PDB file of C-alpha atoms in Angstrom:
ATOM      1  CA  UNK X 360      95.338 106.727 126.148  1.00 46.00           C
ATOM      2  CA  UNK X 361      92.249 108.186 125.466  1.00 48.00           C
ATOM      3  CA  UNK X 362      89.931 108.246 122.726  1.00 51.00           C
ATOM      4  CA  UNK X 363      91.051 110.962 120.769  1.00 57.00           C
ATOM      5  CA  UNK X 364      94.662 110.079 120.949  1.00 57.00           C
ATOM      6  CA  UNK X 365      93.605 106.383 119.810  1.00 55.00           C
ATOM      7  CA  UNK X 366      91.018 108.083 117.201  1.00 57.00           C
ATOM      8  CA  UNK X 367      94.320 109.801 116.378  1.00 59.00           C
ATOM      9  CA  UNK X 368      96.393 106.906 115.783  1.00 60.00           C
ATOM     10  CA  UNK X 369      93.999 105.111 113.511  1.00 61.00           C
ATOM     11  CA  UNK X 370      93.503 108.259 111.234  1.00 61.00           C
ATOM     12  CA  UNK X 371      97.926 107.678 110.656  1.00 63.00           C
ATOM     13  CA  UNK X 372      97.855 104.722 109.624  1.00 69.00           C
ATOM     14  CA  UNK X 373      98.157 105.056 105.368  1.00 80.00           C
ATOM     15  CA  UNK X 374     101.788 106.324 105.387  1.00 86.00           C
ATOM     16  CA  UNK X 375     102.879 102.956 104.970  1.00 89.00           C
ATOM     17  CA  UNK X 376     101.124 102.759 101.606  1.00 91.00           C
ATOM     18  CA  UNK X 377     101.973 106.599 100.148  1.00 91.00           C
ATOM     19  CA  UNK X 378     104.417 105.537  97.582  1.00 91.00           C
ATOM     20  CA  UNK X 379     102.960 101.810  96.999  1.00 93.00           C
ATOM     21  CA  UNK X 380      99.110 104.196  96.082  1.00 91.00           C
ATOM     22  CA  UNK X 381     101.169 107.655  94.689  1.00 90.00           C
ATOM     23  CA  UNK X 382     103.842 106.931  92.527  1.00 92.00           C
ATOM     24  CA  UNK X 383     103.401 103.506  91.637  1.00 94.00           C
ATOM     25  CA  UNK X 384     101.164 104.536  88.764  1.00 92.00           C
ATOM     26  CA  UNK X 385     103.129 107.040  87.527  1.00 91.00           C
ATOM     27  CA  UNK X 386     106.429 104.811  87.092  1.00 90.00           C
ATOM     28  CA  UNK X 387     104.547 102.286  84.740  1.00 92.00           C
ATOM     29  CA  UNK X 388     103.642 104.739  82.714  1.00 92.00           C
ATOM     30  CA  UNK X 389     106.951 106.713  82.230  1.00 87.00           C
ATOM     31  CA  UNK X 390     108.682 102.880  81.787  1.00 88.00           C
ATOM     32  CA  UNK X 391     106.091 102.451  78.999  1.00 88.00           C
ATOM     33  CA  UNK X 392     102.426 101.280  80.054  1.00 90.00           C
ATOM     34  CA  UNK X 393      99.919 103.231  78.350  1.00 89.00           C
ATOM     35  CA  UNK X 394      97.808 105.030  80.420  1.00 90.00           C
ATOM     36  CA  UNK X 395      94.602 103.723  78.622  1.00 90.00           C
ATOM     37  CA  UNK X 396      95.339 100.135  80.212  1.00 89.00           C
ATOM     38  CA  UNK X 397      96.625 100.987  83.371  1.00 90.00           C
ATOM     39  CA  UNK X 398      92.990 102.703  83.792  1.00 89.00           C
ATOM     40  CA  UNK X 399      91.360  99.296  82.024  1.00 90.00           C
ATOM     41  CA  UNK X 400      92.790  97.561  85.438  1.00 89.00           C
ATOM     42  CA  UNK X 401      89.980  98.657  87.362  1.00 86.00           C
ATOM     43  CA  UNK X 402      87.657  96.333  85.274  1.00 88.00           C
ATOM     44  CA  UNK X 403      89.459  93.455  86.735  1.00 87.00           C
ATOM     45  CA  UNK X 404      89.225  95.153  90.270  1.00 88.00           C
ATOM     46  CA  UNK X 405      85.888  95.579  90.069  1.00 88.00           C
ATOM     47  CA  UNK X 406      84.412  92.427  90.822  1.00 89.00           C
ATOM     48  CA  UNK X 407      86.719  92.279  94.229  1.00 87.00           C
ATOM     49  CA  UNK X 408      85.116  95.725  94.727  1.00 85.00           C
ATOM     50  CA  UNK X 409      81.660  94.058  95.126  1.00 87.00           C
ATOM     51  CA  UNK X 410      82.204  90.750  96.791  1.00 88.00           C
ATOM     52  CA  UNK X 411      85.201  91.555  99.414  1.00 86.00           C
ATOM     53  CA  UNK X 412      82.292  93.585 101.575  1.00 83.00           C
ATOM     54  CA  UNK X 413      79.906  90.735 101.389  1.00 86.00           C
ATOM     55  CA  UNK X 414      82.960  88.284 102.201  1.00 87.00           C
ATOM     56  CA  UNK X 415      84.555  89.811 105.180  1.00 86.00           C
ATOM     57  CA  UNK X 416      81.014  91.205 106.881  1.00 82.00           C
ATOM     58  CA  UNK X 417      80.996  88.370 109.271  1.00 81.00           C
ATOM     59  CA  UNK X 418      83.900  89.900 110.767  1.00 83.00           C
ATOM     60  CA  UNK X 419      82.812  93.523 110.431  1.00 84.00           C
ATOM     61  CA  UNK X 420      79.802  93.704 112.092  1.00 82.00           C
ATOM     62  CA  UNK X 421      80.645  92.543 114.477  1.00 81.00           C
ATOM     63  CA  UNK X 422      82.241  93.810 118.480  1.00 84.00           C
ATOM     64  CA  UNK X 423      85.803  93.836 116.724  1.00 87.00           C
ATOM     65  CA  UNK X 424      85.932  95.397 113.236  1.00 89.00           C
ATOM     66  CA  UNK X 425      89.312  96.393 113.328  1.00 89.00           C
ATOM     67  CA  UNK X 426      91.323  92.783 113.746  1.00 90.00           C
ATOM     68  CA  UNK X 427      90.302  92.403 109.802  1.00 91.00           C
ATOM     69  CA  UNK X 428      91.917  95.979 109.530  1.00 91.00           C
ATOM     70  CA  UNK X 429      95.544  94.769 111.642  1.00 91.00           C
ATOM     71  CA  UNK X 430      95.081  91.436 109.654  1.00 92.00           C
ATOM     72  CA  UNK X 431      94.971  93.413 106.356  1.00 93.00           C
ATOM     73  CA  UNK X 432      98.102  95.991 107.657  1.00 94.00           C
ATOM     74  CA  UNK X 433     101.335  94.062 107.006  1.00 94.00           C
ATOM     75  CA  UNK X 434      99.721  91.710 104.506  1.00 94.00           C
ATOM     76  CA  UNK X 435      99.277  95.324 102.491  1.00 94.00           C
ATOM     77  CA  UNK X 436     103.356  96.016 103.454  1.00 95.00           C
ATOM     78  CA  UNK X 437     104.466  92.851 102.053  1.00 95.00           C
ATOM     79  CA  UNK X 438     102.501  94.173  98.874  1.00 95.00           C
ATOM     80  CA  UNK X 439     103.739  96.919  98.753  1.00 94.00           C
ATOM     81  CA  UNK X 440     107.227  95.343  98.094  1.00 96.00           C
ATOM     82  CA  UNK X 441     106.225  93.227  95.527  1.00 96.00           C
ATOM     83  CA  UNK X 442     105.020  96.500  93.905  1.00 96.00           C
ATOM     84  CA  UNK X 443     108.724  98.103  94.052  1.00 95.00           C
ATOM     85  CA  UNK X 444     110.467  94.737  93.423  1.00 95.00           C
ATOM     86  CA  UNK X 445     108.130  94.464  89.784  1.00 95.00           C
ATOM     87  CA  UNK X 446     108.667  97.454  89.223  1.00 94.00           C
ATOM     88  CA  UNK X 447     112.095  97.103  88.934  1.00 93.00           C
ATOM     89  CA  UNK X 448     112.075  94.543  86.746  1.00 92.00           C
ATOM     90  CA  UNK X 449     109.662  96.074  84.115  1.00 91.00           C
ATOM     91  CA  UNK X 450     111.693  96.749  81.940  1.00 87.00           C
ATOM     92  CA  UNK X 451     113.231  93.381  81.348  1.00 86.00           C
ATOM     93  CA  UNK X 452     109.743  92.462  80.149  1.00 87.00           C
ATOM     94  CA  UNK X 453     109.549  95.077  77.087  1.00 88.00           C
ATOM     95  CA  UNK X 454     109.453  93.051  73.791  1.00 87.00           C
ATOM     96  CA  UNK X 455     113.054  93.838  72.291  1.00 86.00           C
ATOM     97  CA  UNK X 456     113.283  96.858  70.110  1.00 81.00           C
ATOM     98  CA  UNK X 457     109.992  97.887  70.663  1.00 82.00           C
ATOM     99  CA  UNK X 458     107.771  99.254  73.113  1.00 80.00           C
ATOM    100  CA  UNK X 459     105.114  96.844  73.911  1.00 86.00           C
ATOM    101  CA  UNK X 460     105.491  94.101  76.701  1.00 90.00           C
ATOM    102  CA  UNK X 461     105.086  90.980  76.506  1.00 90.00           C
ATOM    103  CA  UNK X 462     102.005  89.170  78.090  1.00 90.00           C
ATOM    104  CA  UNK X 463     103.271  88.242  81.166  1.00 90.00           C
ATOM    105  CA  UNK X 464     103.354  91.690  81.614  1.00 91.00           C
ATOM    106  CA  UNK X 465     100.142  92.380  82.237  1.00 92.00           C
ATOM    107  CA  UNK X 466      99.144  89.125  84.058  1.00 93.00           C
ATOM    108  CA  UNK X 467     101.530  89.942  86.926  1.00 93.00           C
ATOM    109  CA  UNK X 468     100.657  93.619  87.041  1.00 94.00           C
ATOM    110  CA  UNK X 469      96.717  92.684  87.179  1.00 93.00           C
ATOM    111  CA  UNK X 470      97.168  89.667  89.182  1.00 94.00           C
ATOM    112  CA  UNK X 471      99.470  92.072  92.178  1.00 94.00           C
ATOM    113  CA  UNK X 472      96.548  95.261  91.643  1.00 94.00           C
ATOM    114  CA  UNK X 473      94.247  92.283  92.420  1.00 93.00           C
ATOM    115  CA  UNK X 474      96.065  91.355  95.833  1.00 93.00           C
ATOM    116  CA  UNK X 475      96.950  94.980  96.032  1.00 94.00           C
ATOM    117  CA  UNK X 476      92.768  96.029  95.685  1.00 92.00           C
ATOM    118  CA  UNK X 477      92.123  92.560  98.325  1.00 92.00           C
ATOM    119  CA  UNK X 478      94.578  93.898 101.454  1.00 92.00           C
ATOM    120  CA  UNK X 479      93.507  97.189 100.548  1.00 91.00           C
ATOM    121  CA  UNK X 480      89.684  96.925 100.802  1.00 89.00           C
ATOM    122  CA  UNK X 481      89.778  94.716 104.202  1.00 90.00           C
ATOM    123  CA  UNK X 482      90.950  97.957 106.196  1.00 90.00           C
ATOM    124  CA  UNK X 483      88.832 100.524 103.949  1.00 88.00           C
ATOM    125  CA  UNK X 484      85.672  98.460 105.242  1.00 88.00           C
ATOM    126  CA  UNK X 485      86.692  97.164 108.643  1.00 89.00           C
ATOM    127  CA  UNK X 486      87.380 101.057 109.354  1.00 86.00           C
ATOM    128  CA  UNK X 487      84.417 102.309 107.803  1.00 85.00           C
ATOM    129  CA  UNK X 488      82.491  99.768 109.916  1.00 86.00           C
ATOM    130  CA  UNK X 489      83.902 101.210 113.464  1.00 86.00           C
ATOM    131  CA  UNK X 490      83.288 104.531 112.144  1.00 82.00           C
ATOM    132  CA  UNK X 491      80.028 103.368 112.055  1.00 81.00           C
ATOM    133  CA  UNK X 492      79.718 101.786 115.011  1.00 82.00           C
ATOM    134  CA  UNK X 493      81.170 104.211 116.883  1.00 81.00           C
ATOM    135  CA  UNK X 494      79.710 107.754 115.250  1.00 76.00           C
ATOM    136  CA  UNK X 495      76.987 109.285 117.288  1.00 68.00           C
ATOM    137  CA  UNK X 496      72.632 109.006 116.217  1.00 67.00           C
ATOM    138  CA  UNK X 497      72.194 112.527 118.436  1.00 65.00           C
ATOM    139  CA  UNK X 498      74.800 114.480 115.823  1.00 63.00           C
ATOM    140  CA  UNK X 499      73.891 114.636 112.419  1.00 54.00           C
ATOM    141  CA  UNK X 500      70.115 114.736 111.984  1.00 48.00           C
ATOM    142  CA  UNK X 501      69.367 115.554 108.450  1.00 43.00           C
ATOM    143  CA  UNK X 502      65.482 116.419 108.474  1.00 41.00           C
ATOM    144  CA  UNK X 503      62.752 118.187 110.089  1.00 42.00           C
ATOM    145  CA  UNK X 504      61.094 116.987 113.495  1.00 44.00           C
ATOM    146  CA  UNK X 505      58.001 118.066 114.817  1.00 43.00           C
ATOM    147  CA  UNK X 506      58.871 120.379 117.597  1.00 44.00           C
ATOM    148  CA  UNK X 507      56.661 118.370 119.749  1.00 43.00           C
ATOM    149  CA  UNK X 508      57.596 114.497 118.821  1.00 44.00           C
ATOM    150  CA  UNK X 509      59.223 112.641 121.668  1.00 45.00           C
ATOM    151  CA  UNK X 510      61.447 110.395 121.611  1.00 45.00           C
ATOM    152  CA  UNK X 511      63.243 107.430 123.899  1.00 43.00           C
ATOM    153  CA  UNK X 512      66.965 106.763 124.324  1.00 43.00           C
ATOM    154  CA  UNK X 513      67.053 104.481 121.691  1.00 43.00           C
ATOM    155  CA  UNK X 514      64.889 107.668 119.126  1.00 42.00           C
ATOM    156  CA  UNK X 515      61.894 105.957 118.841  1.00 44.00           C
ATOM    157  CA  UNK X 516      58.733 107.759 118.611  1.00 40.00           C
ATOM    158  CA  UNK X 517      57.027 108.043 121.991  1.00 44.00           C
ATOM    159  CA  UNK X 518      54.551 110.309 121.634  1.00 45.00           C
ATOM    160  CA  UNK X 519      53.147 111.635 118.251  1.00 42.00           C
ATOM    161  CA  UNK X 520      51.182 115.072 118.480  1.00 44.00           C
ATOM    162  CA  UNK X 521      47.971 115.136 116.730  1.00 44.00           C
ATOM    163  CA  UNK X 522      49.573 118.393 113.342  1.00 46.00           C
ATOM    164  CA  UNK X 523      49.549 118.237 109.583  1.00 44.00           C
ATOM    165  CA  UNK X 524      53.280 119.632 109.966  1.00 46.00           C
ATOM    166  CA  UNK X 525      54.064 116.209 111.469  1.00 44.00           C
ATOM    167  CA  UNK X 526      53.912 113.963 108.347  1.00 44.00           C
ATOM    168  CA  UNK X 527      53.794 109.938 108.444  1.00 40.00           C
ATOM    169  CA  UNK X 528      57.780 110.553 106.397  1.00 38.00           C
ATOM    170  CA  UNK X 529      59.153 112.485 108.744  1.00 44.00           C
ATOM    171  CA  UNK X 530      58.082 109.831 111.867  1.00 40.00           C
ATOM    172  CA  UNK X 531      59.577 107.498 109.203  1.00 39.00           C
ATOM    173  CA  UNK X 532      62.208 109.214 108.780  1.00 44.00           C
ATOM    174  CA  UNK X 533      63.003 109.708 112.847  1.00 43.00           C
ATOM    175  CA  UNK X 534      63.237 105.904 113.294  1.00 39.00           C
ATOM    176  CA  UNK X 535      65.397 105.044 111.238  1.00 39.00           C
ATOM    177  CA  UNK X 536      67.683 107.995 111.964  1.00 44.00           C
ATOM    178  CA  UNK X 537      71.727 108.052 111.649  1.00 45.00           C
ATOM    179  CA  UNK X 538      74.355 110.271 112.455  1.00 47.00           C
ATOM    180  CA  UNK X 539      74.731 111.540 109.381  1.00 56.00           C
ATOM    181  CA  UNK X 540      76.734 114.226 109.670  1.00 61.00           C
ATOM    182  CA  UNK X 541      78.925 112.199 112.725  1.00 69.00           C
ATOM    183  CA  UNK X 542      79.568 109.680 110.159  1.00 71.00           C
ATOM    184  CA  UNK X 543      80.869 111.847 107.586  1.00 75.00           C
ATOM    185  CA  UNK X 544      83.056 113.332 109.282  1.00 75.00           C
ATOM    186  CA  UNK X 545      84.847 110.728 110.621  1.00 76.00           C
ATOM    187  CA  UNK X 546      85.052 109.374 107.426  1.00 76.00           C
ATOM    188  CA  UNK X 547      86.348 112.301 106.038  1.00 79.00           C
ATOM    189  CA  UNK X 548      89.301 112.069 108.700  1.00 77.00           C
ATOM    190  CA  UNK X 549      89.593 108.602 107.897  1.00 77.00           C
ATOM    191  CA  UNK X 550      90.349 109.820 103.477  1.00 77.00           C
ATOM    192  CA  UNK X 551      92.172 112.403 104.767  1.00 77.00           C
ATOM    193  CA  UNK X 552      94.482 110.618 106.981  1.00 75.00           C
ATOM    194  CA  UNK X 553      94.696 108.587 103.454  1.00 76.00           C
ATOM    195  CA  UNK X 554      96.027 111.531 101.405  1.00 81.00           C
ATOM    196  CA  UNK X 555      98.575 113.640 102.981  1.00 85.00           C
ATOM    197  CA  UNK X 556     100.753 110.745 102.695  1.00 87.00           C
ATOM    198  CA  UNK X 557     100.806 110.573  99.494  1.00 88.00           C
ATOM    199  CA  UNK X 558     101.248 114.219  99.120  1.00 87.00           C
ATOM    200  CA  UNK X 559     104.002 114.788 101.615  1.00 89.00           C
ATOM    201  CA  UNK X 560     105.319 111.541  99.478  1.00 91.00           C
ATOM    202  CA  UNK X 561     104.450 112.938  96.138  1.00 88.00           C
ATOM    203  CA  UNK X 562     106.278 115.884  97.564  1.00 86.00           C
ATOM    204  CA  UNK X 563     109.741 114.405  98.940  1.00 88.00           C
ATOM    205  CA  UNK X 564     110.891 111.427  96.569  1.00 87.00           C
ATOM    206  CA  UNK X 565     112.228 114.065  93.978  1.00 83.00           C
ATOM    207  CA  UNK X 566     114.419 115.374  96.408  1.00 85.00           C
ATOM    208  CA  UNK X 567     116.224 111.543  96.812  1.00 87.00           C
ATOM    209  CA  UNK X 568     115.542 110.828  92.251  1.00 87.00           C
ATOM    210  CA  UNK X 569     119.102 111.919  91.005  1.00 88.00           C
ATOM    211  CA  UNK X 570     119.545 112.304  86.854  1.00 88.00           C
ATOM    212  CA  UNK X 571     122.330 111.943  84.630  1.00 87.00           C
ATOM    213  CA  UNK X 572     123.467 114.050  81.069  1.00 89.00           C
ATOM    214  CA  UNK X 573     125.126 111.508  78.902  1.00 83.00           C
ATOM    215  CA  UNK X 574     125.918 111.799  75.114  1.00 80.00           C
ATOM    216  CA  UNK X 575     123.498 109.772  73.065  1.00 76.00           C
ATOM    217  CA  UNK X 576     125.122 106.141  72.378  1.00 66.00           C
ATOM    218  CA  UNK X 577     127.441 106.583  69.072  1.00 56.00           C
ATOM    219  CA  UNK X 578     127.479 109.660  69.204  1.00 55.00           C
ATOM    220  CA  UNK X 579     131.183 111.706  67.186  1.00 51.00           C
ATOM    221  CA  UNK X 580     129.973 114.958  68.134  1.00 50.00           C
ATOM    222  CA  UNK X 581     132.491 115.195  71.175  1.00 47.00           C
ATOM    223  CA  UNK X 582     133.491 118.986  71.971  1.00 48.00           C
ATOM    224  CA  UNK X 583     135.569 118.100  75.062  1.00 48.00           C
ATOM    225  CA  UNK X 584     138.371 115.222  73.945  1.00 45.00           C
ATOM    226  CA  UNK X 585     138.580 114.294  77.570  1.00 47.00           C
ATOM    227  CA  UNK X 586     135.190 113.168  77.580  1.00 47.00           C
ATOM    228  CA  UNK X 587     134.016 110.021  75.837  1.00 50.00           C
ATOM    229  CA  UNK X 588     131.131 108.794  74.250  1.00 45.00           C
ATOM    230  CA  UNK X 589     127.718 108.241  76.766  1.00 51.00           C
ATOM    231  CA  UNK X 590     130.001 109.909  79.524  1.00 71.00           C
ATOM    232  CA  UNK X 591     128.298 111.739  82.119  1.00 79.00           C
ATOM    233  CA  UNK X 592     127.834 115.074  81.223  1.00 81.00           C
ATOM    234  CA  UNK X 593     126.247 116.783  84.468  1.00 82.00           C
ATOM    235  CA  UNK X 594     123.147 116.618  87.096  1.00 84.00           C
ATOM    236  CA  UNK X 595     119.910 117.310  85.081  1.00 86.00           C
ATOM    237  CA  UNK X 596     117.703 116.602  88.040  1.00 82.00           C
ATOM    238  CA  UNK X 597     116.017 119.565  88.357  1.00 82.00           C
ATOM    239  CA  UNK X 598     113.679 120.720  85.374  1.00 83.00           C
ATOM    240  CA  UNK X 599     115.583 123.228  84.095  1.00 86.00           C
ATOM    241  CA  UNK X 600     118.658 121.438  83.578  1.00 87.00           C
ATOM    242  CA  UNK X 601     116.706 118.363  81.964  1.00 85.00           C
ATOM    243  CA  UNK X 602     115.450 120.435  79.083  1.00 86.00           C
ATOM    244  CA  UNK X 603     118.460 122.144  78.491  1.00 87.00           C
ATOM    245  CA  UNK X 604     120.348 118.251  78.675  1.00 88.00           C
ATOM    246  CA  UNK X 605     117.735 117.555  76.019  1.00 85.00           C
ATOM    247  CA  UNK X 606     118.189 120.844  74.018  1.00 87.00           C
ATOM    248  CA  UNK X 607     121.854 119.934  73.379  1.00 83.00           C
ATOM    249  CA  UNK X 608     121.159 116.497  71.901  1.00 83.00           C
ATOM    250  CA  UNK X 609     121.510 114.525  74.988  1.00 85.00           C
ATOM    251  CA  UNK X 610     119.564 112.194  77.033  1.00 84.00           C
ATOM    252  CA  UNK X 611     118.487 112.444  80.671  1.00 85.00           C
ATOM    253  CA  UNK X 612     118.944 109.171  82.019  1.00 84.00           C
ATOM    254  CA  UNK X 613     117.522 108.219  85.461  1.00 82.00           C
ATOM    255  CA  UNK X 614     120.342 107.029  87.606  1.00 84.00           C
ATOM    256  CA  UNK X 615     118.566 106.657  91.159  1.00 86.00           C
ATOM    257  CA  UNK X 616     115.396 106.001  91.757  1.00 89.00           C
ATOM    258  CA  UNK X 617     113.133 108.231  94.660  1.00 89.00           C
ATOM    259  CA  UNK X 618     110.854 106.024  94.160  1.00 93.00           C
ATOM    260  CA  UNK X 619     111.958 102.678  96.216  1.00 94.00           C
ATOM    261  CA  UNK X 620     113.378 105.194  98.641  1.00 92.00           C
ATOM    262  CA  UNK X 621     110.119 106.169  98.654  1.00 92.00           C
ATOM    263  CA  UNK X 622     109.170 102.374  99.432  1.00 94.00           C
ATOM    264  CA  UNK X 623     111.396 101.632 101.837  1.00 94.00           C
ATOM    265  CA  UNK X 624     111.234 104.769 103.831  1.00 93.00           C
ATOM    266  CA  UNK X 625     107.201 104.028 104.101  1.00 93.00           C
ATOM    267  CA  UNK X 626     107.616 100.454 104.614  1.00 95.00           C
ATOM    268  CA  UNK X 627     109.781 101.270 107.681  1.00 95.00           C
ATOM    269  CA  UNK X 628     107.284 103.728 109.065  1.00 93.00           C
ATOM    270  CA  UNK X 629     104.119 101.209 108.901  1.00 92.00           C
ATOM    271  CA  UNK X 630     106.337  98.846 110.464  1.00 94.00           C
ATOM    272  CA  UNK X 631     107.479 101.408 114.001  1.00 93.00           C
ATOM    273  CA  UNK X 632     103.456 101.744 113.550  1.00 90.00           C
ATOM    274  CA  UNK X 633     102.418  98.532 113.023  1.00 91.00           C
ATOM    275  CA  UNK X 634     104.614  97.005 116.178  1.00 91.00           C
ATOM    276  CA  UNK X 635     103.741 100.241 118.503  1.00 88.00           C
ATOM    277  CA  UNK X 636     100.197 100.518 117.792  1.00 86.00           C
ATOM    278  CA  UNK X 637      99.154  97.377 117.547  1.00 88.00           C
ATOM    279  CA  UNK X 638      98.067  96.557 121.314  1.00 87.00           C
ATOM    280  CA  UNK X 639      96.461 100.426 120.965  1.00 85.00           C
ATOM    281  CA  UNK X 640      94.248  99.146 118.006  1.00 86.00           C
ATOM    282  CA  UNK X 641      92.710  96.060 119.388  1.00 87.00           C
ATOM    283  CA  UNK X 642      92.533  98.594 122.922  1.00 86.00           C
ATOM    284  CA  UNK X 643      90.284 101.349 120.575  1.00 84.00           C
ATOM    285  CA  UNK X 644      87.597  98.625 119.792  1.00 84.00           C
ATOM    286  CA  UNK X 645      87.041  97.425 123.135  1.00 84.00           C
ATOM    287  CA  UNK X 646      85.654 100.843 124.220  1.00 83.00           C
ATOM    288  CA  UNK X 647      81.825 100.747 124.785  1.00 84.00           C
ATOM    289  CA  UNK X 648      80.155 103.060 121.985  1.00 77.00           C
ATOM    290  CA  UNK X 649      78.699 104.922 124.462  1.00 77.00           C
ATOM    291  CA  UNK X 650      82.065 106.263 124.931  1.00 78.00           C
ATOM    292  CA  UNK X 651      82.229 107.818 121.965  1.00 76.00           C
ATOM    293  CA  UNK X 652      79.659 109.740 122.074  1.00 71.00           C
ATOM    294  CA  UNK X 653      80.185 113.464 122.117  1.00 68.00           C
ATOM    295  CA  UNK X 654      76.420 113.661 124.113  1.00 62.00           C
ATOM    296  CA  UNK X 655      76.604 111.121 127.009  1.00 59.00           C
ATOM    297  CA  UNK X 656      73.125 112.928 128.368  1.00 52.00           C
TER     298      UNK X 656
END
């Protein structure tokens, strides 16, 4: 396996979490959780976002930063399954005859999101650390360097011309020169690897979602005597049929939720990916860092 193939495999890892990351919030809002309450969960996650990079820094700063990634991957898959189970039982945590939930509902979900954040940030920091190690320091110089400044192989100043244009500020920037463009490119590819699966799973989830139009409970407006109250009138899975159902005074109820299909599909793909590519990811981080450089002179 060459470097390009290995890097590409690493960027396709996030499909396993697409349904959990992209749809869970929508399902909770659809079940009655206020949007501002869901957004406020971030207040409890901020301390974790600050502490986690520091806590795992001694592992990600070493020669095998992706070990944390491999450890957190199955754990994050498990958290996705737990999320699906919590969504399924969420209606049972609603206070009867109200739109509010028991306080235990919010405590459970805050705890679940905190565990999810641990796995997510471990993978994120691990990938960022690996990108920093393999980025080519010869690419992406974002400042002007005097044409007569000589640098050695480690980008330390070897000879400085006596020219006003060669300012001390520029020399300081030369000494701390890092690969801005290459690092940005790697992180952009990583971000795309995490975003395209969410877009894909959002586009196909509705294909596996089934809704039925029912007469409302206790309705006496039955024009067809062969249909008892609360029977299924027709499918209202599309936007047009759902609007038609509601305009007739009926209710369009969810029968099969494509969210669970999406979680199952993503979990299976993630487990297969982990099984097939575990050894390859281990191999990727053993490649000498110079082999990742675009310029090998």
